[in-house]
XYZ file of N, CA and C in Angstrom:
681
model
N 100.174 212.769 321.255
C 99.365 213.276 320.141
C 99.257 212.190 319.090
N 98.067 212.003 318.538
C 97.845 210.951 317.570
C 98.092 211.455 316.158
N 98.384 210.529 315.291
C 98.825 210.876 313.947
C 97.669 211.146 313.017
N 97.854 212.131 312.183
C 96.972 212.380 311.062
C 97.079 211.191 310.118
N 95.954 210.606 309.647
C 96.038 209.424 308.804
C 96.731 209.682 307.483
N 96.884 210.942 307.087
C 97.498 211.223 305.794
C 99.005 211.385 305.888
N 99.494 212.113 306.877
C 100.922 212.419 306.861
C 101.560 212.491 308.233
N 100.928 211.892 309.233
C 101.555 211.833 310.535
C 101.394 213.070 311.387
N 100.601 214.044 310.962
C 100.411 215.273 311.729
C 98.921 215.559 311.879
N 98.551 216.035 313.064
C 97.172 216.474 313.277
C 97.087 217.942 312.903
N 96.468 218.241 311.800
C 96.364 219.627 311.340
C 95.254 220.341 312.099
N 95.400 221.636 312.366
C 94.398 222.366 313.147
C 93.027 222.314 312.486
N 92.002 222.133 313.310
C 90.649 222.079 312.767
C 90.275 223.390 312.076
N 90.759 224.517 312.590
C 90.433 225.808 311.973
C 90.990 225.879 310.551
N 92.228 225.413 310.359
C 92.836 225.436 309.029
C 92.121 224.470 308.085
N 91.730 223.309 308.603
C 91.007 222.347 307.778
C 89.645 222.909 307.358
N 88.982 223.590 308.280
C 87.681 224.185 307.954
C 87.836 225.238 306.857
N 88.856 226.104 307.005
C 89.097 227.136 305.995
C 89.473 226.506 304.653
N 90.201 225.393 304.706
C 90.552 224.693 303.469
C 89.303 224.185 302.771
N 88.365 223.663 303.547
C 87.107 223.215 302.960
C 86.360 224.348 302.281
N 86.371 225.528 302.906
C 85.708 226.686 302.303
C 86.373 227.050 300.990
N 87.706 227.063 300.958
C 88.418 227.390 299.723
C 88.088 226.415 298.600
N 87.874 225.165 298.980
C 87.588 224.133 297.987
C 86.101 224.038 297.659
N 85.297 224.863 298.310
C 83.852 224.807 298.082
C 83.215 223.576 298.691
N 83.839 223.030 299.743
C 83.339 221.825 300.388
C 83.089 222.130 301.863
N 81.844 222.263 302.230
C 81.521 222.550 303.623
C 81.677 221.274 304.442
N 82.553 221.294 305.415
C 82.792 220.133 306.247
C 81.682 220.007 307.292
N 81.681 218.900 308.007
C 80.613 218.612 308.965
C 81.012 219.023 310.373
N 80.150 219.806 310.990
C 80.269 220.108 312.416
C 79.191 219.335 313.163
N 79.490 218.798 314.339
C 78.434 218.169 315.129
C 77.340 219.191 315.443
N 76.099 218.742 315.547
C 75.024 219.679 315.902
C 75.173 220.249 317.304
N 75.930 219.581 318.157
C 76.297 220.108 319.469
C 77.815 220.025 319.584
N 78.453 220.976 320.275
C 79.926 220.981 320.339
C 80.477 219.755 321.058
N 81.439 219.098 320.434
C 82.175 218.006 321.065
C 83.531 218.546 321.492
N 83.859 218.361 322.759
C 85.079 218.959 323.312
C 85.985 217.880 323.896
N 87.298 218.147 323.940
C 88.213 217.173 324.531
C 87.966 217.016 326.026
N 88.137 215.785 326.511
C 87.933 215.523 327.936
C 89.005 216.167 328.794
N 90.164 216.454 328.206
C 91.248 217.108 328.933
C 91.986 218.038 327.981
N 92.551 219.127 328.485
C 93.268 220.071 327.623
C 94.404 219.391 326.863
N 94.576 219.812 325.618
C 95.681 219.321 324.808
C 95.395 218.063 324.026
N 94.235 217.432 324.240
C 93.914 216.223 323.486
C 93.643 216.564 322.028
N 94.236 215.780 321.120
C 94.031 215.969 319.686
C 93.912 214.595 319.045
N 93.046 214.485 318.049
C 92.896 213.200 317.376
C 92.641 213.411 315.897
N 92.954 212.366 315.132
C 92.618 212.320 313.713
C 92.581 210.867 313.306
N 91.517 210.467 312.626
C 91.413 209.093 312.168
C 90.049 208.801 311.592
N 89.932 207.702 310.841
C 88.651 207.317 310.248
C 87.657 206.865 311.310
N 86.414 207.293 311.143
C 85.378 207.017 312.133
C 84.736 205.640 311.917
N 84.449 204.985 313.040
C 83.673 203.750 313.025
C 82.610 203.872 314.109
N 81.336 203.874 313.717
C 80.235 204.083 314.665
C 79.811 202.771 315.320
N 79.575 202.820 316.641
C 78.905 201.722 317.332
C 77.767 202.321 318.151
N 76.666 201.604 318.196
C 75.503 202.060 318.960
C 75.610 201.528 320.382
N 75.529 202.426 321.353
C 75.715 202.072 322.757
C 74.396 201.575 323.321
N 74.111 200.281 323.100
C 72.849 199.708 323.565
C 73.055 198.665 324.653
N 74.248 198.075 324.710
C 74.522 197.032 325.698
C 75.726 197.388 326.569
N 75.908 198.662 326.799
C 76.978 199.089 327.667
C 78.349 198.735 327.125
N 79.216 198.263 328.017
C 80.585 197.947 327.631
C 80.621 196.870 326.553
N 79.646 195.954 326.565
C 79.627 194.903 325.544
C 79.546 195.498 324.145
N 78.781 196.562 323.977
C 78.692 197.226 322.673
C 80.043 197.776 322.261
N 80.753 198.371 323.215
C 82.056 198.971 322.908
C 83.081 197.892 322.591
N 83.075 196.795 323.357
C 84.011 195.706 323.072
C 83.772 195.129 321.682
N 82.509 194.988 321.307
C 82.201 194.484 319.965
C 82.722 195.451 318.911
N 82.566 196.752 319.170
C 83.082 197.742 318.236
C 84.587 197.670 318.105
N 85.287 197.424 319.212
C 86.742 197.293 319.166
C 87.154 196.052 318.382
N 86.370 194.977 318.498
C 86.664 193.763 317.728
C 86.612 194.032 316.225
N 85.696 194.907 315.813
C 85.479 195.163 314.389
C 86.348 196.301 313.855
N 86.904 197.104 314.747
C 87.684 198.277 314.326
C 89.082 197.870 313.893
N 89.717 198.775 313.147
C 91.101 198.587 312.736
C 91.987 199.554 313.510
N 93.244 199.193 313.673
C 94.182 200.072 314.355
C 94.224 201.429 313.665
N 94.162 202.495 314.447
C 94.151 203.845 313.898
C 92.773 204.423 313.712
N 91.723 203.604 313.910
C 90.359 204.113 313.812
C 90.027 205.012 315.003
N 89.022 205.851 314.806
C 88.411 206.606 315.897
C 87.041 205.985 316.142
N 86.842 205.420 317.320
C 85.576 204.758 317.625
C 84.542 205.800 318.036
N 83.429 205.842 317.303
C 82.336 206.773 317.582
C 81.309 206.028 318.411
N 81.214 206.355 319.694
C 80.277 205.702 320.602
C 78.989 206.503 320.602
N 77.971 205.971 319.966
C 76.710 206.689 319.749
C 75.733 206.372 320.880
N 75.601 207.315 321.801
C 74.620 207.173 322.879
C 73.478 208.153 322.707
N 73.196 208.494 321.452
C 72.032 209.325 321.153
C 72.118 210.751 321.630
N 73.334 211.233 321.944
C 73.473 212.607 322.407
C 72.954 212.834 323.814
N 72.795 211.769 324.591
C 72.271 211.918 325.954
C 73.286 212.639 326.841
N 72.785 213.534 327.674
C 73.652 214.256 328.609
C 73.293 213.966 330.069
N 72.411 212.969 330.287
C 72.015 212.621 331.659
C 72.713 211.368 332.155
N 73.675 210.851 331.395
C 74.423 209.678 331.801
C 75.749 209.647 331.039
N 76.725 208.962 331.608
C 77.998 208.742 330.924
C 77.988 207.339 330.326
N 78.592 207.191 329.159
C 78.592 205.870 328.519
C 79.996 205.297 328.373
N 81.019 205.971 328.908
C 82.368 205.411 328.944
C 83.188 206.135 329.993
N 84.270 205.450 330.434
C 85.156 206.035 331.416
C 86.571 205.538 331.231
N 87.338 205.539 332.320
C 88.769 205.270 332.203
C 89.091 203.862 331.716
N 88.348 202.838 332.174
C 88.665 201.470 331.771
C 88.422 201.256 330.286
N 87.368 201.843 329.764
C 87.105 201.753 328.322
C 88.214 202.450 327.545
N 88.676 203.598 328.046
C 89.742 204.323 327.356
C 91.032 203.500 327.323
N 91.341 202.838 328.429
C 92.542 201.994 328.453
C 92.414 200.864 327.447
N 91.252 200.213 327.413
C 91.036 199.109 326.468
C 91.144 199.589 325.029
N 90.589 200.769 324.745
C 90.662 201.317 323.394
C 92.098 201.652 323.013
N 92.868 202.147 323.964
C 94.275 202.440 323.686
C 95.037 201.154 323.382
N 94.782 200.100 324.170
C 95.436 198.818 323.935
C 95.063 198.243 322.569
N 93.853 198.557 322.097
C 93.393 198.065 320.797
C 93.922 198.902 319.636
N 94.667 199.966 319.946
C 95.269 200.768 318.887
C 94.375 201.842 318.315
N 93.312 202.203 319.040
C 92.435 203.256 318.535
C 93.153 204.604 318.568
N 92.839 205.461 317.596
C 93.401 206.815 317.578
C 92.665 207.723 318.552
N 91.503 207.320 319.008
C 90.751 208.117 319.955
C 89.309 207.659 320.017
N 88.544 208.299 320.882
C 87.121 208.013 321.053
C 86.334 209.298 320.861
N 85.260 209.213 320.099
C 84.300 210.307 319.985
C 82.998 209.801 320.587
N 82.516 210.496 321.594
C 81.349 210.045 322.348
C 80.182 210.968 322.051
N 79.169 210.427 321.370
C 77.951 211.199 321.143
C 77.075 211.019 322.375
N 77.544 211.643 323.450
C 76.995 211.512 324.782
C 78.038 212.045 325.750
N 78.060 211.509 326.972
C 78.973 212.014 328.006
C 79.979 210.957 328.438
N 81.064 211.429 329.015
C 82.082 210.562 329.599
C 82.118 210.790 331.106
N 82.841 209.928 331.824
C 83.139 210.177 333.233
C 84.587 209.770 333.499
N 85.032 209.853 334.742
C 86.435 209.603 335.117
C 87.357 210.598 334.409
N 86.972 211.855 334.428
C 87.708 212.881 333.690
C 89.168 212.981 334.116
N 89.438 212.962 335.408
C 90.821 213.081 335.872
C 91.668 211.905 335.390
N 91.084 210.716 335.421
C 91.813 209.531 334.969
C 92.047 209.586 333.452
N 91.077 210.072 332.702
C 91.243 210.182 331.248
C 92.395 211.121 330.906
N 92.568 212.165 331.713
C 93.668 213.098 331.471
C 95.013 212.403 331.619
N 95.096 211.404 332.487
C 96.342 210.670 332.694
C 96.544 209.601 331.626
N 95.466 208.979 331.185
C 95.564 207.918 330.175
C 95.993 208.489 328.838
N 95.527 209.686 328.528
C 95.928 210.463 327.351
C 95.411 209.920 326.025
N 94.569 208.899 326.011
C 93.900 208.580 324.758
C 92.910 209.703 324.499
N 92.956 210.354 323.330
C 92.032 211.466 323.082
C 90.569 211.023 323.164
N 89.793 211.741 323.955
C 88.360 211.489 324.086
C 87.635 212.809 323.883
N 86.702 212.832 322.934
C 85.867 214.005 322.694
C 84.425 213.616 322.982
N 83.735 214.459 323.759
C 82.363 214.142 324.145
C 81.571 215.420 324.331
N 80.301 215.246 324.729
C 79.451 216.396 325.034
C 79.716 216.942 326.432
N 80.579 216.266 327.188
C 80.923 216.758 328.511
C 80.946 215.633 329.535
N 81.326 215.944 330.772
C 81.377 214.932 331.826
C 80.026 214.748 332.510
N 79.832 213.536 333.048
C 78.625 213.232 333.828
C 78.963 212.046 334.731
N 78.633 212.104 336.017
C 78.986 211.000 336.918
C 78.074 209.780 336.807
N 76.896 209.933 336.188
C 75.908 208.865 336.158
C 76.331 207.717 335.255
N 76.053 206.480 335.680
C 76.314 205.315 334.845
C 75.203 205.179 333.801
N 75.473 204.437 332.708
C 74.490 204.361 331.624
C 73.350 203.404 331.936
N 72.247 203.607 331.250
C 71.094 202.727 331.314
C 71.076 201.864 330.061
N 70.984 200.552 330.237
C 70.931 199.663 329.080
C 69.549 199.743 328.454
N 69.504 199.736 327.146
C 68.228 199.801 326.433
C 68.330 198.960 325.177
N 67.250 198.369 324.751
C 67.308 197.480 323.584
C 67.648 198.238 322.314
N 68.348 197.551 321.411
C 68.681 198.122 320.112
C 67.547 197.796 319.153
N 66.788 198.803 318.782
C 65.677 198.596 317.858
C 66.131 198.501 316.417
N 67.399 198.865 316.180
C 67.901 198.847 314.811
C 67.489 200.064 314.004
N 66.773 200.974 314.627
C 66.299 202.170 313.918
C 67.404 203.211 313.861
N 67.887 203.503 312.669
C 68.942 204.512 312.498
C 68.411 205.765 311.810
N 67.079 205.884 311.685
C 66.509 207.067 311.055
C 66.638 208.261 311.987
N 66.670 209.427 311.402
C 66.758 210.637 312.205
C 68.091 210.817 312.875
N 69.132 210.191 312.308
C 70.467 210.303 312.899
C 70.914 211.770 312.907
N 71.153 212.359 314.080
C 71.482 213.779 314.135
C 72.924 214.094 313.770
N 73.764 213.076 313.686
C 75.171 213.314 313.387
C 75.595 212.311 312.312
N 75.194 212.542 311.065
C 75.465 211.556 310.015
C 76.893 211.642 309.492
N 77.448 210.508 309.156
C 78.720 210.427 308.442
C 78.817 209.028 307.853
N 79.703 208.890 306.871
C 79.921 207.595 306.255
C 81.082 206.896 306.941
N 81.042 205.562 307.059
C 82.182 204.850 307.634
C 83.470 205.201 306.889
N 84.506 205.531 307.616
C 85.773 205.904 306.995
C 85.978 207.392 306.868
N 84.894 208.192 306.987
C 85.090 209.638 307.030
C 86.004 209.976 308.203
N 86.794 211.022 308.053
C 87.863 211.300 309.012
C 87.425 212.349 310.030
N 87.561 211.993 311.299
C 87.334 212.949 312.385
C 88.661 213.586 312.756
N 88.632 214.899 312.953
C 89.801 215.622 313.446
C 89.334 216.484 314.610
N 90.028 216.382 315.733
C 89.642 217.144 316.909
C 90.822 217.792 317.585
N 90.607 218.988 318.112
C 91.605 219.685 318.913
C 90.875 220.582 319.894
N 91.566 221.559 320.449
C 90.951 222.404 321.481
C 89.790 223.238 320.954
N 89.705 223.432 319.640
C 88.600 224.194 319.050
C 87.356 223.344 318.834
N 87.476 222.034 318.978
C 86.333 221.165 318.763
C 86.648 220.060 317.780
N 85.598 219.530 317.158
C 85.753 218.388 316.261
C 85.008 218.650 314.962
N 85.629 218.229 313.839
C 85.006 218.298 312.531
C 85.150 216.942 311.858
N 84.318 216.724 310.831
C 84.366 215.475 310.067
C 84.569 215.819 308.603
N 85.529 215.138 307.975
C 85.885 215.387 306.584
C 85.594 214.131 305.776
N 84.890 214.237 304.646
C 84.636 213.048 303.819
C 85.942 212.374 303.418
N 85.960 211.055 303.481
C 87.186 210.313 303.179
C 87.695 210.623 301.778
N 86.790 210.787 300.823
C 87.206 210.960 299.432
C 87.877 212.307 299.177
N 87.666 213.286 300.052
C 88.272 214.602 299.850
C 89.313 214.937 300.908
N 89.580 214.004 301.820
C 90.445 214.313 302.956
C 91.833 214.775 302.529
N 92.466 214.048 301.630
C 93.829 214.402 301.220
C 93.884 215.790 300.600
N 92.889 216.127 299.796
C 92.855 217.439 299.156
C 92.688 218.538 300.194
N 91.813 218.309 301.169
C 91.601 219.299 302.229
C 92.883 219.496 303.039
N 93.577 218.414 303.352
C 94.822 218.513 304.106
C 95.874 219.298 303.332
N 95.970 219.060 302.021
C 96.957 219.778 301.208
C 96.733 221.283 301.277
N 95.467 221.706 301.187
C 95.169 223.135 301.249
C 95.394 223.656 302.670
N 95.019 222.873 303.673
C 95.240 223.288 305.070
C 96.714 223.497 305.351
N 97.541 222.668 304.761
C 98.978 222.800 304.959
C 99.480 224.160 304.474
N 98.977 224.610 303.320
C 99.398 225.912 302.793
C 98.864 227.047 303.669
N 97.668 226.873 304.225
C 97.095 227.898 305.104
C 97.924 228.026 306.374
N 98.290 226.908 306.971
C 99.092 226.937 308.195
C 100.439 227.603 307.931
N 101.072 227.263 306.797
C 102.371 227.850 306.474
C 102.260 229.359 306.295
N 101.197 229.812 305.591
C 101.009 231.247 305.376
C 100.770 231.972 306.688
N 99.952 231.401 307.564
C 99.670 232.043 308.847
C 100.918 232.107 309.723
N 101.743 231.068 309.667
C 102.983 231.084 310.451
C 103.929 232.177 309.955
N 104.021 232.331 308.624
C 104.871 233.398 308.079
C 104.359 234.761 308.500
N 103.046 234.934 308.422
C 102.454 236.224 308.777
C 102.634 236.529 310.265
N 102.458 235.516 311.102
C 102.613 235.729 312.545
C 104.053 236.113 312.880
N 105.004 235.443 312.239
C 106.410 235.752 312.503
C 106.736 237.185 312.101
N 106.257 237.611 310.938
C 106.506 238.989 310.504
C 105.834 239.989 311.433
N 104.608 239.669 311.866
C 103.882 240.583 312.749
C 104.610 240.738 314.089
N 105.150 239.635 314.594
C 105.889 239.697 315.851
C 107.168 240.515 315.722
N 107.645 240.687 314.484
C 108.825 241.510 314.238
C 108.451 242.914 313.760
N 107.178 243.268 313.928
C 106.771 244.648 313.703
C 106.124 244.960 312.378
N 105.966 243.964 311.485
C 105.307 244.212 310.199
C 103.836 243.855 310.356
N 102.979 244.859 310.371
C 101.570 244.615 310.670
C 100.913 243.779 309.582
N 99.809 243.142 309.963
C 99.054 242.350 308.988
C 98.499 243.222 307.870
N 98.085 244.436 308.223
C 97.572 245.328 307.179
C 98.644 245.634 306.144
N 99.864 245.783 306.614
C 100.959 246.024 305.679
C 101.256 244.767 304.864
N 101.326 243.636 305.528
C 101.619 242.382 304.831
C 100.567 242.073 303.772
N 99.315 242.337 304.087
C 98.221 241.989 303.193
C 97.794 243.150 302.296
N 98.633 244.169 302.220
C 98.401 245.291 301.295
C 96.989 245.846 301.450
N 96.657 246.200 302.692
C 95.307 246.681 302.992
C 94.973 247.948 302.212
N 95.913 248.872 302.110
C 95.652 250.112 301.377
C 95.343 249.816 299.915
N 96.073 248.870 299.335
C 95.815 248.484 297.941
C 94.425 247.889 297.801
N 94.031 247.071 298.791
C 92.694 246.472 298.741
C 91.598 247.530 298.797
N 91.709 248.463 299.753
C 90.655 249.469 299.895
C 90.554 250.347 298.650
N 91.700 250.648 298.035
C 91.673 251.448 296.823
C 90.971 250.705 295.688
N 91.319 249.406 295.539
C 90.688 248.628 294.465
C 89.214 248.398 294.751
N 88.872 248.212 296.039
C 87.470 247.981 296.411
C 86.609 249.183 296.047
N 87.172 250.374 296.151
C 86.418 251.570 295.774
C 86.102 251.568 294.278
N 87.040 251.039 293.490
C 86.819 250.975 292.046
C 85.930 249.798 291.660
N 86.056 248.699 292.436
C 85.331 247.474 292.099
C 84.726 246.894 293.374
N 83.460 247.238 293.681
C 82.819 246.764 294.917
C 82.713 245.242 295.002
N 82.838 244.542 293.881
C 82.728 243.084 293.898
C 84.028 242.412 294.343
N 85.098 243.182 294.449
C 86.404 242.641 294.833
C 86.411 242.392 296.339
N 86.439 241.129 296.746
C 86.351 240.783 298.166
C 87.732 240.639 298.779
N 87.769 240.752 300.098
C 89.038 240.601 300.799
C 89.545 239.163 300.695
N 88.625 238.199 300.664
C 89.036 236.813 300.497
C 89.718 236.609 299.145
N 89.172 237.241 298.098
C 89.809 237.174 296.786
C 91.180 237.836 296.821
N 91.262 238.966 297.501
C 92.521 239.707 297.631
C 93.584 238.848 298.320
N 93.214 238.185 299.402
C 94.173 237.347 300.111
C 94.612 236.164 299.272
N 93.675 235.586 298.529
C 94.032 234.456 297.689
C 95.054 234.880 296.628
N 94.893 236.091 296.116
C 95.830 236.591 295.100
C 97.219 236.779 295.717
N 97.259 237.197 296.996
C 98.538 237.437 297.665
C 99.130 236.176 298.290
N 98.314 235.126 298.380
C 98.781 233.926 299.061
C 98.742 234.061 300.568
N 97.869 234.938 301.067
C 97.776 235.146 302.510
C 96.671 234.311 303.125
N 96.622 234.349 304.453
C 95.583 233.646 305.192
C 95.259 234.451 306.428
N 93.960 234.604 306.721
C 93.563 235.363 307.898
C 92.103 235.071 308.200
N 91.865 234.429 309.322
C 90.492 234.202 309.770
C 90.446 234.338 311.286
């Protein structure tokens, strides 16, 4: 498992997303779901985009420019009719100290990637090799925008992107959400229902008096978490 750039832990994407909502900061979801190439893969690190125009040469150039701990974003235009990386690229990226690969396109060598264990998130597997195409330099209409250094976090639920300038704040709130959910789960497993823990009867009574009183507000007052 790769380290969270803030504190050495990969925080759950669900908790980070909820933290963004609490802070009034909507985080970025890819326009299409990016999933791990193998179960259990998790990553967190600052993104560095490279355009996949010259095959492996493009990726090697990106590795030359990347810093240890980066997540290399291999931009193949979201194509799903070809793969733009496989096991050898993953090994090279691991040797270069990358925290993982995010492929805006497809990967191949899925079984081998599961053994290499460098986290790879993509639009899915495809056996086809890539087609080389000239780089026109046109970056308009980018369907998955982010700024260099924005942090990608991925787990079994998918991948999200957090602005670098707010990452630490989002993580701090996510940490409190995870702790609250763990406390609630432990109590529930010992027979104390969530409705009891979250004072559901009190909420419904107050809601009758004040229709503007939301359950999210109620949970925030109690220090609870539930999504």
